CSV table of C-alpha atoms and ligand atoms in Angstrom, one decimal:
chain,number,residue,atom,x,y,z
A,28,MET,CA,107.8,94.9,74.2
A,29,VAL,CA,104.5,96.0,76.1
A,30,ARG,CA,101.1,95.5,75.1
A,31,ARG,CA,99.3,98.5,74.7
A,32,ARG,CA,95.7,99.8,74.3
A,33,ALA,CA,93.5,102.0,72.6
A,34,GLN,CA,91.5,104.4,74.2
A,35,GLU,CA,88.0,104.8,73.2
A,36,VAL,CA,87.9,100.8,72.6
A,37,SER,CA,85.3,98.4,73.2
A,38,ILE,CA,87.5,95.7,75.6
A,39,VAL,CA,86.3,92.5,74.7
A,40,THR,CA,87.2,90.4,78.5
A,41,GLN,CA,84.0,87.6,78.3
A,42,HIS,CA,85.4,84.0,76.8
A,43,SER,CA,81.9,82.8,76.4
A,44,VAL,CA,81.3,83.0,72.6
A,45,CYS,CA,77.5,84.4,71.8
A,46,PRO,CA,74.7,81.8,70.8
A,47,PRO,CA,74.0,83.4,67.2
A,48,THR,CA,70.7,85.4,66.5
A,49,GLU,CA,68.3,84.1,63.7
A,50,SER,CA,69.3,87.2,62.1
A,51,ASP,CA,73.4,85.8,62.3
A,52,ARG,CA,72.3,83.5,60.5
A,53,GLU,CA,71.6,84.7,57.0
A,54,VAL,CA,74.4,83.8,55.0
A,55,LYS,CA,77.6,86.4,54.8
A,56,GLY,CA,80.9,86.9,53.0
A,57,LEU,CA,84.3,86.4,54.7
A,58,HIS,CA,87.5,87.1,53.1
A,59,VAL,CA,90.7,86.3,55.1
A,60,ILE,CA,94.4,86.9,53.8
A,61,THR,CA,96.7,85.2,55.4
A,62,TRP,CA,100.5,85.9,55.8
A,63,GLY,CA,103.5,83.9,57.5
A,64,CYS,CA,103.5,80.8,58.9
A,65,GLN,CA,101.6,77.7,58.1
A,66,MET,CA,99.9,78.4,62.2
A,67,ASN,CA,98.8,81.9,60.8
A,68,VAL,CA,97.8,79.4,57.8
A,69,TYR,CA,96.2,76.9,60.2
A,70,ASP,CA,94.4,79.7,62.1
A,71,SER,CA,92.3,81.5,59.4
A,72,ALA,CA,90.9,77.7,59.2
A,73,ARG,CA,89.5,77.9,62.9
A,74,MET,CA,88.6,82.0,62.7
A,75,THR,CA,86.5,80.4,59.6
A,76,ASP,CA,85.3,77.9,62.0
A,77,VAL,CA,84.2,79.9,64.3
A,78,LEU,CA,82.9,82.2,62.1
A,79,ARG,CA,80.2,79.8,60.4
A,80,PRO,CA,77.9,78.9,63.3
A,81,LEU,CA,77.3,83.2,61.9
A,82,GLY,CA,76.5,82.9,58.8
A,83,TYR,CA,80.0,84.1,57.1
A,84,GLN,CA,81.5,81.6,54.7
A,85,ALA,CA,84.0,82.0,52.6
A,86,VAL,CA,84.7,84.2,49.3
A,87,ASP,CA,87.5,84.8,47.4
A,88,ALA,CA,87.7,88.9,47.1
A,89,PRO,CA,87.3,91.0,49.2
A,90,ASP,CA,84.7,93.4,47.8
A,91,ALA,CA,82.1,90.2,48.3
A,92,ALA,CA,82.5,89.6,51.7
A,93,ASP,CA,81.4,90.7,54.5
A,94,MET,CA,84.3,90.9,56.9
A,95,VAL,CA,87.8,90.7,56.1
A,96,ILE,CA,90.6,89.7,58.1
A,97,LEU,CA,93.5,89.8,57.8
A,98,ASN,CA,96.7,87.9,59.4
A,99,THR,CA,99.2,89.2,60.0
A,100,CYS,CA,103.3,87.7,60.6
A,101,HIS,CA,105.2,89.4,62.4
A,102,ILE,CA,108.9,87.9,61.7
A,103,ARG,CA,109.4,89.4,58.4
A,104,ASP,CA,111.6,92.6,58.3
A,105,ARG,CA,108.5,95.5,57.7
A,106,ALA,CA,106.0,93.3,59.5
A,107,ALA,CA,103.5,96.6,59.9
A,108,GLU,CA,104.3,98.8,57.2
A,109,LYS,CA,103.0,95.9,55.1
A,110,VAL,CA,99.8,95.5,57.4
A,111,PHE,CA,99.3,99.8,57.4
A,112,SER,CA,100.3,98.9,53.0
A,113,GLU,CA,97.2,95.9,52.9
A,114,LEU,CA,95.0,98.1,55.3
A,115,GLY,CA,94.7,101.3,52.3
A,116,ARG,CA,93.9,98.6,49.8
A,117,LEU,CA,90.9,97.3,51.7
A,118,ARG,CA,89.7,100.5,53.5
A,119,LEU,CA,89.2,101.1,49.7
A,120,VAL,CA,87.2,98.2,49.7
A,121,LYS,CA,85.4,99.3,52.2
A,122,GLU,CA,84.1,103.0,51.2
A,123,THR,CA,83.3,101.6,47.8
A,124,ARG,CA,81.0,98.6,49.7
A,125,ALA,CA,79.9,101.7,51.7
A,126,ALA,CA,79.2,103.4,48.7
A,127,GLU,CA,76.9,101.0,47.4
A,128,GLY,CA,75.3,100.5,50.9
A,129,GLN,CA,77.5,97.4,52.5
A,130,ARG,CA,79.1,97.5,55.1
A,131,THR,CA,82.1,95.3,55.8
A,132,ILE,CA,83.6,95.2,59.4
A,133,LEU,CA,87.7,95.2,58.7
A,134,ALA,CA,89.1,92.8,61.8
A,135,VAL,CA,93.3,92.3,61.8
A,136,ALA,CA,94.6,89.3,63.7
A,137,GLY,CA,98.3,88.3,64.1
A,138,CYS,CA,101.2,88.5,65.4
A,139,VAL,CA,101.2,92.2,64.5
A,140,ALA,CA,98.3,92.9,65.8
A,141,GLN,CA,99.1,91.6,68.5
A,142,ALA,CA,102.2,93.8,69.1
A,143,GLU,CA,100.7,96.3,67.1
A,144,GLY,CA,97.1,96.8,68.0
A,145,ALA,CA,96.8,100.8,69.9
A,146,GLU,CA,99.3,102.0,66.5
A,147,ILE,CA,96.9,100.0,64.0
A,148,LEU,CA,93.4,101.8,65.5
A,149,ALA,CA,95.8,105.3,65.4
A,150,ARG,CA,96.7,105.0,61.8
A,151,ALA,CA,94.0,102.9,60.7
A,152,PRO,CA,90.6,104.1,62.5
A,153,TYR,CA,88.4,102.6,59.8
A,154,VAL,CA,89.4,98.7,61.3
A,155,ASP,CA,86.7,97.4,63.3
A,156,ILE,CA,88.1,94.7,65.4
A,157,VAL,CA,91.7,94.0,66.6
A,158,LEU,CA,92.5,90.6,68.0
A,159,GLY,CA,95.3,88.6,69.4
A,160,PRO,CA,96.1,85.4,68.5
A,161,GLN,CA,95.7,84.0,71.8
A,162,THR,CA,91.6,84.7,71.5
A,163,TYR,CA,90.4,84.2,68.5
A,164,HIS,CA,87.4,82.0,70.4
A,165,ARG,CA,86.0,85.2,71.4
A,166,LEU,CA,85.3,86.4,67.2
A,167,PRO,CA,81.8,86.2,67.6
A,168,GLU,CA,81.6,88.3,70.3
A,169,MET,CA,83.7,91.1,68.8
A,170,VAL,CA,82.1,90.8,65.6
A,171,ALA,CA,78.8,91.3,68.2
A,172,ARG,CA,79.8,94.5,69.3
A,173,ALA,CA,81.7,95.5,66.2
A,174,ALA,CA,78.5,95.6,64.6
A,175,ARG,CA,76.5,97.6,67.1
A,176,ALA,CA,79.4,99.7,69.2
A,177,ALA,CA,81.0,102.5,67.0
A,178,GLY,CA,84.5,102.3,67.7
A,179,ALA,CA,86.0,99.6,67.2
A,180,VAL,CA,86.2,96.7,69.1
A,181,ILE,CA,90.5,95.5,70.3
A,182,ASP,CA,91.2,92.1,72.3
A,183,THR,CA,95.4,91.6,72.8
A,184,ASP,CA,94.6,89.8,75.9
A,185,PHE,CA,96.0,86.5,77.1
A,186,PRO,CA,93.1,84.9,79.2
A,187,ALA,CA,93.3,82.7,81.3
A,188,GLU,CA,91.5,80.8,79.5
A,189,GLN,CA,93.0,78.1,76.6
A,190,LYS,CA,92.0,79.2,73.3
A,191,PHE,CA,91.0,75.3,72.0
A,192,ASP,CA,88.8,75.2,75.0
A,193,PHE,CA,86.5,77.6,72.7
A,194,LEU,CA,87.1,76.5,69.4
A,195,PRO,CA,85.3,73.8,67.2
A,196,ASP,CA,87.0,71.0,66.3
A,197,ALA,CA,88.5,71.7,62.8
A,198,GLN,CA,86.1,70.3,60.5
A,199,ALA,CA,88.1,69.3,57.2
A,200,PRO,CA,91.8,70.0,56.5
A,201,GLN,CA,92.9,73.3,55.1
A,202,THR,CA,94.7,72.6,52.3
A,203,PRO,CA,93.4,72.4,48.3
A,204,GLY,CA,92.2,69.1,48.2
A,205,GLY,CA,92.7,68.1,51.9
A,206,LEU,CA,94.3,65.1,51.9
A,207,THR,CA,97.6,67.4,54.0
A,208,ALA,CA,96.1,69.3,56.9
A,209,PHE,CA,97.5,70.9,59.3
A,210,LEU,CA,96.8,71.1,62.9
A,211,THR,CA,98.4,73.2,65.7
A,212,ILE,CA,99.1,71.1,68.9
A,213,GLN,CA,100.9,73.9,70.9
A,214,GLU,CA,101.4,77.6,71.3
A,215,GLY,CA,103.4,80.2,72.5
A,216,CYS,CA,107.2,80.5,73.6
A,217,ASP,CA,108.9,80.8,76.5
A,218,LYS,CA,113.0,80.4,75.7
A,219,PHE,CA,113.2,84.4,74.8
A,220,CYS,CA,116.0,84.4,71.8
A,221,SER,CA,116.9,87.0,71.7
A,222,PHE,CA,116.4,88.7,68.6
A,223,CYS,CA,112.6,87.0,68.2
A,224,VAL,CA,109.5,88.3,69.4
A,225,VAL,CA,107.3,85.6,69.5
A,226,PRO,CA,107.6,85.7,73.2
A,227,TYR,CA,105.9,88.3,73.5
A,228,THR,CA,102.9,88.5,70.8
A,229,ARG,CA,101.7,84.1,71.2
A,230,GLY,CA,102.5,84.8,75.0
A,231,ALA,CA,104.0,81.8,77.3
A,232,GLU,CA,104.6,77.9,76.3
A,233,SER,CA,101.4,75.9,76.2
A,234,SER,CA,100.2,72.5,75.0
A,235,ARG,CA,96.4,70.8,74.7
A,236,PRO,CA,95.5,68.1,75.7
A,237,VAL,CA,96.1,64.5,74.3
A,238,GLU,CA,92.7,64.1,74.0
A,239,SER,CA,91.8,67.3,72.0
A,240,VAL,CA,94.5,66.4,69.9
A,241,LEU,CA,93.1,63.2,69.3
A,242,ARG,CA,90.1,63.9,68.4
A,243,GLU,CA,90.7,67.0,65.8
A,244,ALA,CA,93.0,64.0,64.5
A,245,ARG,CA,90.3,61.6,63.9
A,246,ARG,CA,88.0,64.4,62.7
A,247,LEU,CA,90.4,65.6,60.0
A,248,VAL,CA,91.1,61.8,58.9
A,249,GLU,CA,88.3,61.1,58.5
A,250,THR,CA,87.6,64.7,56.6
A,251,GLY,CA,90.2,63.2,54.2
A,252,ALA,CA,93.4,64.0,55.8
A,253,ARG,CA,95.6,61.3,54.8
A,254,GLU,CA,99.0,63.5,56.6
A,255,ILE,CA,99.4,66.0,59.8
A,256,THR,CA,101.2,68.0,60.2
A,257,LEU,CA,101.8,69.2,64.5
A,258,LEU,CA,102.4,72.9,64.4
A,259,GLY,CA,104.0,74.5,67.3
A,260,GLN,CA,106.8,77.6,68.1
A,261,ASN,CA,108.1,74.5,69.4
A,262,VAL,CA,106.5,71.8,68.8
A,263,ASN,CA,109.2,68.9,69.9
A,264,GLY,CA,108.9,70.9,73.2
A,265,TYR,CA,104.7,69.6,73.4
A,266,HIS,CA,103.7,68.3,77.1
A,267,GLY,CA,100.4,67.5,77.0
A,268,GLU,CA,97.9,66.3,80.1
A,269,GLY,CA,97.4,62.7,79.1
A,270,PRO,CA,93.8,60.2,79.0
A,271,ASP,CA,96.1,59.0,82.0
A,272,GLY,CA,96.5,62.5,84.2
A,273,ARG,CA,100.3,62.9,83.1
A,274,VAL,CA,101.7,64.8,80.9
A,275,TRP,CA,102.9,63.5,77.6
A,276,GLY,CA,105.9,64.7,75.5
A,277,LEU,CA,105.7,64.2,71.5
A,278,ALA,CA,107.4,61.0,71.6
A,279,GLY,CA,103.9,59.3,73.1
A,280,LEU,CA,100.9,62.0,70.9
A,281,ALA,CA,103.2,61.2,68.4
A,282,GLU,CA,102.6,56.5,68.5
A,283,ALA,CA,98.5,57.7,69.4
A,284,LEU,CA,98.1,59.7,66.2
A,285,ALA,CA,100.2,56.7,64.3
A,286,ALA,CA,97.8,54.4,65.4
A,287,ILE,CA,95.1,56.3,63.8
A,288,PRO,CA,93.5,54.0,60.9
A,289,GLY,CA,93.8,55.9,57.5
A,290,LEU,CA,96.1,58.4,59.0
A,291,ALA,CA,99.4,57.4,57.5
A,292,ARG,CA,102.0,60.3,57.6
A,293,ILE,CA,103.0,62.4,60.3
A,294,ARG,CA,105.3,65.4,60.4
A,295,TYR,CA,105.8,67.6,62.6
A,296,THR,CA,107.6,72.0,62.4
A,297,THR,CA,109.3,73.5,64.2
A,298,SER,CA,111.2,72.5,66.7
A,299,HIS,CA,114.0,73.9,69.2
A,300,PRO,CA,116.9,71.6,69.4
A,301,ARG,CA,117.2,71.6,73.3
A,302,ASP,CA,113.4,69.9,73.0
A,303,MET,CA,115.2,67.0,70.7
A,304,ASP,CA,114.4,64.3,74.1
A,305,ASP,CA,116.0,61.0,73.3
A,306,ALA,CA,112.0,59.2,73.3
A,307,LEU,CA,111.1,61.4,70.1
A,308,ILE,CA,114.4,60.0,68.7
A,309,ALA,CA,113.7,56.9,69.4
A,310,ALA,CA,110.1,57.0,67.6
A,311,HIS,CA,111.4,58.5,64.2
A,312,ARG,CA,113.1,54.8,64.2
A,313,ASP,CA,109.7,52.9,66.1
A,314,LEU,CA,106.5,54.6,63.3
A,315,PRO,CA,106.9,54.3,59.8
A,316,ALA,CA,104.1,56.9,59.9
A,317,LEU,CA,106.6,59.8,61.2
A,318,MET,CA,108.4,60.7,58.2
A,319,PRO,CA,112.0,60.5,58.0
A,320,PHE,CA,112.3,64.6,57.8
A,321,LEU,CA,112.8,66.5,60.3
A,322,HIS,CA,113.3,71.0,60.3
A,323,LEU,CA,115.5,72.2,63.6
A,324,PRO,CA,116.4,75.6,63.6
A,325,VAL,CA,120.3,76.0,64.5
A,326,GLN,CA,120.1,80.0,64.1
A,327,SER,CA,124.6,79.9,63.6
A,328,GLY,CA,127.5,77.4,63.9
A,329,SER,CA,129.0,79.7,67.2
A,330,ASP,CA,128.7,79.1,70.0
A,331,ARG,CA,129.3,82.4,70.9
A,332,ILE,CA,127.0,83.9,68.3
A,333,LEU,CA,124.8,81.1,70.1
A,334,ALA,CA,125.1,82.7,73.9
A,335,ALA,CA,124.3,85.7,72.3
A,336,MET,CA,121.1,84.2,71.0
A,337,ASN,CA,120.2,83.4,74.3
A,338,ARG,CA,119.4,79.6,72.7
A,339,GLY,CA,120.9,77.4,75.7
A,340,HIS,CA,122.5,75.3,72.8
A,341,THR,CA,125.9,74.9,71.3
A,342,ALA,CA,127.1,73.4,67.8
A,343,ALA,CA,128.0,70.8,69.2
A,344,ASP,CA,125.2,69.6,71.1
A,345,TYR,CA,123.1,70.6,67.2
A,346,ARG,CA,125.9,67.7,66.1
A,347,ASP,CA,125.2,65.3,68.8
A,348,ILE,CA,121.9,65.5,67.9
A,349,VAL,CA,121.9,64.5,64.2
A,350,LEU,CA,124.2,62.0,64.8
A,351,ARG,CA,121.8,60.2,67.1
A,352,LEU,CA,119.5,60.7,65.0
A,353,ARG,CA,121.3,59.8,62.0
A,354,ASP,CA,121.2,56.5,64.0
A,355,ALA,CA,118.4,56.0,64.8
A,356,ARG,CA,117.0,57.0,61.4
A,357,PRO,CA,119.5,57.0,59.1
A,358,ASP,CA,117.5,58.0,55.9
A,359,ILE,CA,116.4,61.2,57.5
A,360,ALA,CA,117.0,64.3,56.4
A,361,LEU,CA,117.6,67.8,57.7
A,362,SER,CA,116.4,71.4,57.3
A,363,SER,CA,116.7,74.1,59.1
A,364,ASP,CA,116.9,78.1,59.9
A,365,PHE,CA,120.1,80.3,59.6
A,366,ILE,CA,120.6,84.0,61.1
A,367,VAL,CA,123.5,85.9,59.4
A,368,GLY,CA,124.5,89.0,60.9
A,369,HIS,CA,123.3,88.9,64.6
A,370,PRO,CA,124.8,91.8,66.5
A,371,GLY,CA,128.7,90.6,67.1
A,372,GLU,CA,129.1,88.3,64.6
A,373,SER,CA,132.2,88.5,63.5
A,374,ASP,CA,133.2,86.9,60.4
A,375,ALA,CA,135.1,83.8,62.2
A,376,ASP,CA,131.3,83.0,63.9
A,377,PHE,CA,129.8,83.4,60.0
A,378,GLU,CA,132.5,80.7,59.4
A,379,ALA,CA,132.0,78.4,62.5
A,380,THR,CA,128.5,78.5,61.1
A,381,MET,CA,129.1,77.8,57.5
A,382,GLN,CA,132.3,75.0,59.2
A,383,LEU,CA,128.1,73.2,60.6
A,384,ILE,CA,126.7,73.0,57.9
A,385,ARG,CA,129.0,71.6,55.7
A,386,ASP,CA,129.9,68.7,58.1
A,387,VAL,CA,125.5,68.5,58.8
A,388,GLY,CA,124.2,69.3,55.3
A,389,PHE,CA,121.4,69.9,54.5
A,390,ALA,CA,118.3,68.9,52.4
A,391,GLN,CA,116.3,71.9,52.2
A,392,ALA,CA,116.9,75.9,54.9
A,393,PHE,CA,115.6,79.0,55.4
A,394,SER,CA,118.3,81.3,55.5
A,395,PHE,CA,117.4,85.3,56.3
A,396,LYS,CA,119.4,88.4,57.6
A,397,TYR,CA,119.1,89.7,60.6
A,398,SER,CA,117.4,92.8,61.3
A,399,PRO,CA,115.6,93.6,64.0
A,400,ARG,CA,113.1,93.1,66.0
A,401,PRO,CA,111.2,96.2,68.5
A,402,GLY,CA,111.2,95.2,72.1
A,403,THR,CA,113.6,92.2,71.2
A,404,PRO,CA,117.4,92.3,73.5
A,405,ALA,CA,119.1,92.2,70.4
A,406,ALA,CA,117.4,94.9,68.5
A,407,GLY,CA,118.9,97.3,71.1
A,408,ALA,CA,122.2,95.3,71.2
A,409,PRO,CA,125.8,97.0,70.3
A,410,LEU,CA,127.5,95.7,66.9
A,411,GLN,CA,125.1,96.1,64.9
A,412,VAL,CA,126.4,93.8,61.5
A,413,PRO,CA,126.6,96.5,58.6
A,414,GLU,CA,124.1,95.8,56.4
A,415,ASP,CA,126.8,95.2,53.0
A,416,VAL,CA,128.7,92.1,55.1
A,417,LYS,CA,125.1,90.6,55.5
A,418,ASP,CA,124.5,90.4,52.1
A,419,ALA,CA,127.8,89.2,51.0
A,420,ARG,CA,127.1,86.4,54.1
A,421,LEU,CA,123.5,85.3,52.9
A,422,GLN,CA,124.7,84.6,50.0
A,423,ALA,CA,127.9,83.1,50.5
A,424,LEU,CA,125.5,80.8,52.8
A,425,GLN,CA,122.7,80.6,50.2
A,426,ALA,CA,125.3,79.2,48.3
A,427,LEU,CA,126.4,76.5,49.8
A,428,LEU,CA,122.7,75.8,51.4
A,429,ARG,CA,121.7,75.9,47.4
A,430,THR,CA,125.0,73.0,46.5
A,431,GLN,CA,123.3,70.8,49.5
A,432,GLN,CA,120.0,71.1,48.5
A,433,ASP,CA,120.9,69.8,45.1
A,434,ALA,CA,122.7,66.9,45.8
A,435,PHE,CA,120.6,66.3,48.2
A,436,ASN,CA,117.7,66.1,45.0
A,437,ASP,CA,120.3,64.0,42.7
A,438,GLY,CA,120.8,61.9,45.7
A,439,THR,CA,117.1,60.0,45.4
A,440,VAL,CA,117.4,59.4,41.1
A,441,GLY,CA,117.2,56.4,40.3
A,442,ARG,CA,116.2,55.2,44.5
A,443,VAL,CA,112.7,54.6,44.2
A,444,VAL,CA,110.8,56.0,47.4
A,445,PRO,CA,106.8,56.2,48.5
A,446,VAL,CA,105.1,59.9,47.2
A,447,LEU,CA,101.4,60.8,48.8
A,448,PHE,CA,99.9,62.1,46.1
A,449,THR,CA,97.6,64.9,46.6
A,450,GLY,CA,96.6,66.4,43.4
A,451,HIS,CA,97.3,67.0,39.8
A,452,GLY,CA,100.5,68.3,38.2
A,453,ARG,CA,100.8,71.4,35.7
A,454,LYS,CA,100.1,69.3,32.8
A,455,PRO,CA,97.6,67.0,31.2
A,456,GLY,CA,97.5,63.2,32.9
A,457,GLN,CA,99.9,65.0,35.5
A,458,LEU,CA,100.2,63.7,39.6
A,459,SER,CA,102.2,65.8,41.9
A,460,GLY,CA,102.4,64.3,45.5
A,461,ARG,CA,105.4,64.2,47.7
A,462,SER,CA,108.4,62.1,49.1
A,463,PRO,CA,109.0,61.0,52.9
A,464,TYR,CA,112.0,63.9,52.8
A,465,LEU,CA,109.4,66.8,51.0
A,466,GLN,CA,110.4,67.1,48.0
A,467,ALA,CA,107.2,67.9,45.7
A,468,VAL,CA,107.7,64.6,42.4
A,469,HIS,CA,105.6,64.5,39.3
A,470,VAL,CA,104.4,61.2,37.9
A,471,ASP,CA,102.5,60.4,34.7
A,472,GLY,CA,99.1,58.4,36.4
A,473,PRO,CA,95.4,57.4,36.5
A,474,ASP,CA,93.7,60.4,39.0
A,475,ALA,CA,92.5,56.9,41.0
A,476,LEU,CA,96.0,57.1,42.4
A,477,ILE,CA,95.6,60.7,44.1
A,478,GLY,CA,94.8,60.8,47.8
A,479,HIS,CA,97.1,57.2,48.2
A,480,ILE,CA,100.7,56.2,48.0
A,481,ALA,CA,102.5,54.7,45.2
A,482,GLN,CA,106.1,53.4,44.7
A,483,VAL,CA,107.6,56.1,42.3
A,484,GLU,CA,111.2,55.3,40.9
A,485,ILE,CA,112.8,59.3,40.5
A,486,ARG,CA,114.4,59.9,37.2
A,487,GLU,CA,115.0,63.7,37.1
A,488,ARG,CA,115.5,65.8,39.6
A,489,TYR,CA,114.5,70.1,38.5
A,490,THR,CA,115.3,73.3,40.9
A,491,ASN,CA,112.1,72.7,43.4
A,492,SER,CA,111.2,69.4,42.0
A,493,LEU,CA,111.3,65.7,41.1
A,494,SER,CA,109.8,63.3,38.0
A,495,GLY,CA,110.3,59.3,37.8
A,496,THR,CA,107.7,56.5,37.0
A,497,LEU,CA,105.7,55.2,38.5
A,498,ILE,CA,107.1,51.5,39.6
A,499,GLN,CA,103.3,50.0,40.6
A,500,GLU,CA,100.6,51.6,39.1
A,501,ARG,CA,98.1,49.8,42.8
A,502,ALA,CA,98.2,52.1,45.1
A,503,PHE,CA,99.2,49.8,48.3
A,504,ALA,CA,97.8,52.2,51.6
B,14,SAM,N1,110.9,78.3,67.0
B,14,SAM,C1,111.1,78.3,66.0
B,14,SAM,C2,113.1,78.1,66.8
B,14,SAM,O1,113.3,77.9,67.6
B,14,SAM,O2,113.6,77.4,66.4
B,14,SAM,C3,112.1,79.0,65.1
B,14,SAM,C4,110.7,80.0,64.7
B,14,SAM,S1,110.0,82.4,64.1
B,14,SAM,C5,108.7,82.6,64.3
B,14,SAM,C6,111.2,81.2,62.6
B,14,SAM,C7,112.4,82.0,62.0
B,14,SAM,O3,112.5,83.0,61.8
B,14,SAM,C8,113.7,81.5,62.9
B,14,SAM,O4,114.3,79.8,63.3
B,14,SAM,C9,115.0,83.1,62.4
B,14,SAM,O5,115.4,82.1,62.5
B,14,SAM,C10,113.8,83.4,62.0
B,14,SAM,N2,114.0,84.8,62.3
B,14,SAM,C11,113.1,85.5,64.2
B,14,SAM,N3,113.3,86.6,63.9
B,14,SAM,C12,114.6,87.1,63.5
B,14,SAM,C13,114.4,88.0,63.4
B,14,SAM,N4,114.2,89.7,64.2
B,14,SAM,N5,115.8,88.9,62.1
B,14,SAM,C14,115.9,87.3,61.3
B,14,SAM,N6,115.2,86.1,60.9
B,14,SAM,C15,114.8,86.1,62.0
B,15,SF4,FE1,111.6,82.5,68.9
B,15,SF4,FE2,112.0,80.0,68.7
B,15,SF4,FE3,113.1,81.4,69.9
B,15,SF4,FE4,110.9,80.7,70.7
B,15,SF4,S1,112.5,79.3,70.7
B,15,SF4,S2,112.0,83.0,71.0
B,15,SF4,S3,110.2,81.4,69.1
B,15,SF4,S4,113.3,81.9,68.2
């Protein structure tokens, strides 16, 4: 996949953030539509932060917005078509506002913008700004140019400078209620799995320095976060520069984060089996704040397919990591990603995946039919698997995973677990929170518990949640 450029566009090349002028500071509406993973949720919050000094404030609807950002995801099937359909809807909003004498700046961000920037400007010339995931820090400059320029502004560079050096720290947790927060510590990927667009859209792997992560984490805790989820495409491959000048891995970073007063829980996602080192496994044993729940995608249980996917590990390697993790932290619960129908996958390969699932036992998982991404090696590979075969395999695999998820949740019934309460449930007097294993838990309890952890005896399991009773009215953390 190559990065293409439109011709009649203004290309931002400088990395300074323009100081806001007086007229910039009048209050303007900003509406951000976010698709995709938690990293996009985090990025949307950071784009909002970077535009705040220009007077932009979040509004709930695009028709009240002077600027609309569509933050896109390229992972799912027909991603570009979904973007064009949404842009058609936003075009009508823009035209209606224009008829009322109001200007709307329309920006497309994220991985589809990175991969299809020129195509977007060709098919949707009413778009004002196209920006890739590595250039959010240049948004103020792009907005200034879009306001002045007749044509569109495109910036899908992979700049030499680190965007985090130019972005303000996150101002507050991004989730409603503000008790759980995301924090991106690592971006990009050099692993080039056969099926995946990420190395082309997010660029090379890079990690933020330790101090920058700690500063942002402290700020998030000061503004209310009790739980932080560290984000990265290969988050356990984190290798940030430490304050001692040495390279720190995720284990060292997690230890430093665990020392922040008030930060009760730390999670991280998404991990790669190749980067699951001994220090990180030991951190699961030694750091109570590191939650015993790990999303560790394996994709396939067949060594032949894992090699074709260029994953760099075997099914036995994965089983071995799971054993070592369970040795270090016996109650650790696992989640994973699976792809069925990668080119060349035979019935025997698929059965090897089913066997791996039976052997490991997952508390939760995401599963997908392989779908070709233009420009990736697997898209042009021979032996594509017919759709009906993929459908049947996905159904069988999801049925097995569902059984395991139900069994895992059933296993918590009767147990006492610490729950971090994050808000109200749907019924009056009900609180909702999360167990260490990322299960949604509901109890009847006082509002004063929101933001605290309390012990709950789990009584019942529903399809996607648990209910229980408080065995300790007073929060202990
Ligand atoms: N970095 C993570 C890893 O290596 O496991 C995965 C990140 S990827 C953004 C999220 C998931 O989307 C993958 O684990 C994979 O299961 C799924 N995925 C990615 N490309 C896909 C494709 N072309 N077809 C189907 N599923 C895909
Ligand atoms: Fe994509 Fe993950 Fe493979 Fe990187 S390691 S190419 S992000 S699936």
